[in-house]
Coordinates of C-alpha atoms and ligand atoms in Angstrom, one line a residue:
M1 CA -58.1 -45.4 13.9
R2 CA -56.9 -48.7 14.5
V3 CA -57.8 -51.1 11.9
F4 CA -57.4 -54.6 11.5
V5 CA -56.8 -55.9 7.8
A6 CA -57.5 -59.6 7.1
G7 CA -55.9 -60.3 4.1
A8 CA -53.3 -57.7 4.1
T9 CA -50.6 -59.6 1.9
G10 CA -52.9 -60.2 -1.1
A11 CA -53.5 -58.2 -4.2
I12 CA -55.8 -55.6 -2.6
G13 CA -54.0 -56.0 0.8
K14 CA -50.6 -54.6 -0.7
Q15 CA -52.5 -51.5 -2.2
L16 CA -54.8 -51.1 0.8
V17 CA -52.3 -51.1 3.8
P18 CA -50.1 -48.5 2.4
R19 CA -53.1 -46.2 1.7
L20 CA -54.4 -46.5 5.1
V21 CA -51.2 -45.8 6.8
A22 CA -50.6 -42.9 4.6
A23 CA -54.1 -41.3 5.8
G24 CA -52.8 -41.9 9.4
H25 CA -54.5 -44.9 10.7
E26 CA -52.5 -47.8 12.6
V27 CA -52.9 -50.8 10.8
H28 CA -52.5 -54.2 12.0
G29 CA -52.1 -56.6 9.2
M30 CA -53.0 -60.6 9.3
T31 CA -50.8 -63.3 7.4
R32 CA -50.6 -66.8 8.4
S33 CA -46.8 -67.0 7.6
E34 CA -43.9 -65.8 9.9
S35 CA -42.2 -65.3 6.8
K36 CA -44.4 -62.1 5.4
Q37 CA -43.9 -60.3 8.7
A38 CA -41.2 -58.1 7.0
M39 CA -43.2 -57.2 4.0
L40 CA -46.3 -56.2 6.2
K41 CA -43.6 -54.0 8.2
E42 CA -42.5 -52.7 4.8
L43 CA -45.6 -51.6 4.1
G44 CA -46.0 -49.7 7.4
A45 CA -48.1 -52.3 9.2
V46 CA -47.9 -54.2 12.6
P47 CA -47.8 -57.9 11.5
V48 CA -50.2 -60.2 13.1
V49 CA -49.9 -63.9 12.4
A50 CA -52.9 -66.0 12.5
D51 CA -55.2 -68.5 10.4
A52 CA -58.3 -67.2 9.8
L53 CA -60.2 -70.4 9.9
D54 CA -58.9 -70.9 13.6
P55 CA -61.3 -68.9 15.9
D56 CA -59.2 -69.0 18.9
Q57 CA -56.3 -67.3 16.9
V58 CA -58.4 -64.8 15.1
A59 CA -60.0 -63.9 18.6
E60 CA -56.7 -63.4 20.1
A61 CA -55.0 -61.3 17.2
V62 CA -58.2 -59.2 17.1
G63 CA -58.1 -59.0 21.1
R64 CA -54.5 -57.9 21.0
A65 CA -54.7 -55.0 18.4
R66 CA -58.2 -53.9 19.8
P67 CA -59.0 -52.2 16.3
E68 CA -61.8 -49.6 15.7
V69 CA -62.4 -51.2 12.0
I70 CA -61.7 -54.8 10.6
V71 CA -61.3 -54.9 6.9
H72 CA -61.7 -58.5 5.9
Q73 CA -60.1 -59.1 2.3
L74 CA -59.6 -62.9 2.6
T75 CA -59.7 -65.1 -0.3
A76 CA -57.6 -68.3 -1.7
I77 CA -58.4 -68.0 -5.6
G78 CA -55.5 -69.0 -7.1
A79 CA -55.7 -70.8 -10.5
V80 CA -59.3 -71.3 -11.2
D81 CA -60.8 -74.1 -13.9
L82 CA -64.3 -72.6 -14.8
R83 CA -65.6 -76.2 -15.4
H84 CA -64.8 -76.5 -11.5
M85 CA -65.2 -73.5 -10.3
D86 CA -66.9 -74.4 -6.9
R87 CA -64.1 -76.8 -6.4
D88 CA -61.4 -74.5 -6.7
F89 CA -63.4 -71.7 -4.9
A90 CA -63.8 -73.9 -2.4
P91 CA -60.9 -72.6 0.0
T92 CA -62.4 -69.1 -0.6
N93 CA -65.9 -69.9 0.4
R94 CA -64.8 -71.4 3.6
L95 CA -63.2 -67.8 4.2
R96 CA -66.3 -66.1 3.3
T97 CA -68.2 -68.1 5.5
E98 CA -66.5 -69.5 8.7
G99 CA -63.9 -67.0 8.4
T100 CA -66.2 -63.9 8.1
D101 CA -67.9 -65.7 11.2
H102 CA -65.1 -65.6 13.4
L103 CA -63.9 -62.3 12.2
L104 CA -67.5 -60.9 13.5
S105 CA -67.2 -62.7 16.6
A106 CA -64.2 -61.4 17.3
G107 CA -64.6 -57.8 16.6
Q108 CA -68.0 -57.8 18.3
A109 CA -65.9 -59.0 21.5
V110 CA -63.8 -55.8 21.2
G111 CA -66.5 -53.6 19.8
V112 CA -65.2 -52.5 16.5
Q113 CA -67.5 -49.6 15.0
R114 CA -67.1 -50.6 11.2
F115 CA -66.7 -54.2 9.7
V116 CA -65.8 -53.7 5.8
A117 CA -65.8 -57.0 3.9
Q118 CA -65.0 -57.9 0.1
S119 CA -67.6 -58.9 -2.1
H120 CA -68.2 -59.3 -5.6
I121 CA -70.6 -58.1 -8.3
A122 CA -71.0 -61.4 -10.1
C123 CA -73.7 -61.7 -7.7
Y124 CA -76.8 -60.0 -9.9
A125 CA -79.7 -61.9 -11.5
R126 CA -78.8 -62.7 -15.2
A127 CA -82.2 -61.0 -16.2
G128 CA -83.2 -56.9 -16.5
A129 CA -81.0 -54.3 -16.6
A130 CA -77.4 -54.8 -18.2
V131 CA -75.9 -52.8 -15.4
K132 CA -77.0 -53.1 -11.7
R133 CA -77.7 -51.3 -8.9
E134 CA -76.9 -52.3 -5.3
E135 CA -80.9 -53.2 -4.3
D136 CA -80.8 -55.3 -7.5
P137 CA -81.4 -58.9 -6.5
F138 CA -79.1 -61.6 -6.7
D139 CA -79.2 -64.7 -9.3
P140 CA -82.0 -66.6 -8.1
A141 CA -80.7 -69.6 -10.3
P142 CA -77.0 -69.4 -10.4
A143 CA -75.2 -72.0 -13.0
R144 CA -74.7 -75.3 -11.1
E145 CA -70.8 -74.5 -10.8
M146 CA -71.4 -71.1 -9.2
R147 CA -73.9 -72.3 -6.6
E148 CA -71.7 -72.6 -3.5
N149 CA -69.6 -69.4 -4.7
L150 CA -72.7 -67.4 -4.7
A151 CA -74.0 -69.1 -1.4
A152 CA -70.6 -68.0 0.1
I153 CA -71.0 -64.5 -1.2
R154 CA -74.8 -64.5 0.4
H155 CA -73.5 -65.9 3.6
L156 CA -71.0 -63.1 3.8
E157 CA -73.2 -60.5 2.8
E158 CA -76.2 -61.3 5.3
A159 CA -73.8 -61.7 8.1
V160 CA -72.0 -58.2 7.7
L161 CA -75.1 -56.3 7.0
G162 CA -77.0 -58.3 9.4
A163 CA -74.6 -57.4 12.4
R164 CA -76.5 -54.8 13.8
W165 CA -73.7 -53.9 16.7
T166 CA -71.3 -52.5 13.8
E167 CA -71.7 -50.3 10.7
G168 CA -71.5 -53.6 8.5
I169 CA -70.4 -52.7 5.2
V170 CA -69.7 -55.0 1.8
L171 CA -67.8 -53.7 -1.0
R172 CA -68.8 -55.2 -4.2
Y173 CA -65.6 -55.1 -6.4
G174 CA -65.5 -55.3 -10.1
H175 CA -63.1 -57.6 -11.7
F176 CA -59.5 -56.4 -10.5
Y177 CA -56.8 -55.7 -13.0
G178 CA -53.4 -54.0 -12.2
P179 CA -50.5 -54.9 -10.1
G180 CA -50.4 -58.3 -8.5
T181 CA -53.8 -59.4 -10.0
S182 CA -54.5 -62.3 -12.2
M183 CA -55.0 -59.7 -15.2
A184 CA -51.5 -58.3 -14.7
P185 CA -49.0 -59.0 -17.3
G186 CA -47.9 -62.4 -17.1
G187 CA -51.1 -63.5 -15.5
Q188 CA -53.3 -66.1 -15.9
L189 CA -55.8 -64.2 -18.4
P190 CA -53.5 -62.2 -20.6
E191 CA -51.7 -65.4 -21.0
L192 CA -54.9 -67.4 -22.3
I193 CA -55.4 -64.8 -24.4
R194 CA -52.3 -64.6 -26.0
R195 CA -52.2 -68.3 -26.6
R196 CA -55.6 -67.8 -28.3
K197 CA -57.1 -70.0 -25.2
F198 CA -59.5 -67.6 -24.3
P199 CA -62.3 -67.4 -27.0
L200 CA -65.2 -64.9 -27.4
V201 CA -68.2 -67.2 -26.9
G202 CA -71.5 -66.7 -28.8
D203 CA -72.4 -63.2 -28.9
G204 CA -70.1 -62.2 -26.1
G205 CA -72.9 -60.5 -24.6
G206 CA -71.9 -60.8 -20.8
V207 CA -71.1 -57.5 -19.2
W208 CA -68.5 -57.1 -17.3
S209 CA -67.3 -54.2 -14.9
F210 CA -63.5 -53.6 -14.1
I211 CA -61.8 -52.0 -11.4
H212 CA -58.0 -51.0 -11.2
V213 CA -57.1 -52.5 -7.9
A214 CA -55.7 -49.3 -6.6
D215 CA -59.0 -47.6 -7.2
A216 CA -60.4 -50.6 -5.2
A217 CA -58.0 -49.8 -2.3
E218 CA -59.0 -45.8 -2.4
A219 CA -62.7 -46.8 -2.1
T220 CA -61.9 -49.2 0.6
V221 CA -60.2 -46.5 2.7
A222 CA -63.2 -44.4 2.0
A223 CA -65.4 -46.9 3.4
V224 CA -63.2 -47.4 6.3
E225 CA -63.4 -43.8 7.3
H226 CA -67.1 -42.7 6.7
G227 CA -68.8 -45.9 5.1
R228 CA -72.4 -46.2 6.0
R229 CA -74.0 -49.7 6.8
G230 CA -74.8 -51.2 3.1
A231 CA -73.6 -52.5 -0.1
Y232 CA -71.8 -50.8 -2.7
N233 CA -70.4 -51.5 -6.3
V234 CA -66.8 -50.8 -6.3
V235 CA -66.2 -50.5 -10.1
D236 CA -65.3 -48.0 -13.1
D237 CA -67.3 -45.7 -15.0
D238 CA -67.5 -48.1 -18.3
P239 CA -69.5 -51.6 -17.8
A240 CA -68.8 -53.4 -21.0
P241 CA -69.5 -56.6 -23.0
V242 CA -66.9 -59.0 -23.3
A243 CA -67.2 -58.5 -27.2
E244 CA -65.9 -55.2 -26.7
W245 CA -63.2 -55.7 -24.0
L246 CA -61.7 -59.0 -25.2
P247 CA -60.7 -57.8 -28.4
A248 CA -59.5 -54.3 -27.2
L249 CA -57.4 -56.3 -24.5
A250 CA -55.9 -58.9 -27.2
Q251 CA -55.0 -55.6 -29.0
T252 CA -53.5 -53.9 -25.7
L253 CA -51.5 -57.3 -25.3
G254 CA -50.4 -57.0 -29.0
A255 CA -52.2 -60.7 -29.1
K256 CA -53.7 -62.2 -32.3
Q257 CA -57.7 -61.2 -32.0
P258 CA -59.6 -64.2 -30.0
L259 CA -61.2 -67.2 -31.6
R260 CA -64.9 -66.9 -32.0
V261 CA -66.8 -70.0 -30.9
P262 CA -70.6 -70.6 -30.6
R263 CA -72.1 -70.8 -27.3
F264 CA -72.4 -74.4 -27.4
I265 CA -68.5 -74.9 -28.0
G266 CA -67.9 -72.5 -25.2
R267 CA -70.0 -74.6 -22.9
L268 CA -68.2 -77.6 -23.8
A269 CA -64.9 -76.1 -23.4
A270 CA -65.4 -73.9 -20.1
G271 CA -68.8 -75.2 -18.6
E272 CA -71.9 -73.6 -17.9
A273 CA -70.1 -70.9 -15.6
G274 CA -67.7 -70.1 -18.4
A275 CA -70.6 -69.5 -20.9
V276 CA -72.9 -67.7 -18.4
M277 CA -69.4 -65.2 -17.7
M278 CA -69.1 -64.8 -21.3
T279 CA -72.6 -64.3 -22.4
E280 CA -75.1 -63.3 -19.6
L281 CA -73.1 -61.5 -16.7
R282 CA -74.4 -58.3 -15.5
G283 CA -72.3 -55.2 -15.1
A284 CA -72.7 -52.7 -12.0
S285 CA -73.1 -49.0 -11.3
N286 CA -70.8 -46.8 -9.5
A287 CA -73.0 -44.2 -8.6
K288 CA -73.7 -45.0 -5.1
A289 CA -70.2 -45.5 -4.1
K290 CA -69.3 -42.2 -5.8
R291 CA -72.3 -40.4 -4.2
E292 CA -71.7 -41.6 -0.5
L293 CA -68.0 -42.5 -0.2
A294 CA -66.8 -39.3 -2.2
W295 CA -64.8 -41.6 -4.6
R296 CA -63.8 -41.3 -8.0
P297 CA -61.7 -44.2 -9.9
A298 CA -58.5 -42.4 -10.8
H299 CA -58.8 -45.2 -13.9
P300 CA -62.5 -44.3 -14.8
S301 CA -62.2 -46.7 -18.0
W302 CA -60.7 -50.0 -18.5
R303 CA -59.8 -48.7 -21.8
Q304 CA -57.4 -46.5 -20.8
G305 CA -56.7 -48.3 -17.5
F306 CA -55.6 -51.6 -19.3
A307 CA -52.9 -49.9 -21.3
A308 CA -51.8 -48.4 -18.6
A309 CA -51.8 -51.3 -16.2
Ligands
NAP401 N1 -62.9 -58.7 -7.5 C1 -61.9 -59.4 -8.3 O1 -62.0 -59.4 -9.5 C2 -60.8 -60.2 -7.5 C3 -61.3 -60.3 -5.9 C4 -60.1 -61.3 -5.4 C5 -59.0 -62.2 -6.0 N2 -58.9 -61.6 -7.2 C6 -57.6 -62.1 -7.8 O2 -57.6 -63.6 -7.4 C7 -55.9 -63.4 -7.9 C8 -55.6 -64.1 -6.6 O3 -56.2 -63.8 -5.4 P1 -55.9 -65.1 -4.1 O4 -57.2 -64.9 -3.4 O5 -55.2 -66.3 -4.5 O6 -54.7 -64.4 -3.1 P2 -54.1 -62.9 -2.4 O7 -54.3 -61.7 -3.7 O8 -52.6 -63.5 -2.6 O9 -54.9 -62.9 -1.2 C9 -55.4 -63.4 -0.4 C10 -55.0 -62.9 1.1 O10 -55.7 -63.9 1.9 C11 -54.8 -64.2 2.8 N3 -55.3 -65.4 3.6 C12 -55.8 -66.6 2.7 N4 -56.3 -67.5 3.4 C13 -56.0 -67.1 4.9 C14 -56.3 -67.7 6.1 N5 -56.5 -69.1 6.2 N6 -55.9 -67.4 7.1 C15 -55.5 -65.9 7.0 N7 -54.9 -65.4 5.9 C16 -55.5 -65.9 4.7 C17 -53.6 -64.3 2.6 O11 -52.6 -64.2 3.4 P3 -51.4 -65.2 3.7 O12 -51.2 -65.8 2.1 O13 -50.4 -63.8 3.9 O14 -51.6 -65.9 4.9 C18 -53.3 -63.2 1.5 O15 -53.4 -62.1 2.2 C19 -55.8 -61.9 -7.3 O16 -54.4 -61.6 -7.8 C20 -56.8 -61.2 -7.8 O17 -56.3 -61.0 -9.3 C21 -60.0 -60.7 -7.9

């Protein structure tokens, strides 16, 4: 198939493009930078230079590639201060709202059969089961600093799943780790842990579901090839509370064990969003993705995955 990947040069894009090419697809990879065209060629893609926030450029790029499938992996996350999450996610929120709309319009104009978009599992309600399935509700009352983030995710999902002219698929990825991610050695999180600036807040009861970025790419290839309209959690087999994975990650990094602070101190330091992520977040089940995408993570647990990465 001809596959148009928006976000082809990012952490997930770099893993995805070569896998699509190896599976025999013709990949058109989008970037804003003339200078990244060589990298895209090396990955096996036809480079396409366009700004995702410019509807004319997107329409022209998609119109020229005439893809059968569009994959939307656009984010602009960078370094995030959890106290100002909505501020730091503003560029990503634009890509998830306006960027999604431009790609959908361009895709509709050329009649794409499938539209696969990146979402995130940190959308689920902080009540009820510790591990959520795709049909479980979104958080009805997110922390103040996470509201715009969640609204953008909701916009993306409603737009993609509501596009009845195509097979609209949203992949709710778990927390990425592995090459090129902020969890890679030298990345933001390991460095904070190393400097003991990522404490265990409260009971550390927030449940995180991780995914190795290569496994996320494999699931995305499966969705491109035979996904059906709907949402899929793309996570490993081992959702775990912060109280379990954070000390284990510190040990893997050879760092001192994280400091422990009460929730109110964590809230002062990292804001309500930080405290929520440490104490109330929910994990996700990958049963549907395994069943319907015939996909299995090569790194079924972060316990071995962190050390390998
Ligand atoms: N599920 C998760 O845990 C998750 C999800 C996403 C990201 N992350 C983390 O966040 C870290 C940082 O990610 P990131 O979002 O900063 O960057 P990234 O991984 O570099 O990916 C961003 C991609 O979006 C493209 N892009 C952004 N704005 C664009 C625009 N206006 N027009 C066209 N393309 C545009 C970039 O293309 P060009 O720059 O080439 O134009 C690039 O391909 C990653 O390393 C990862 O660890 C985690």
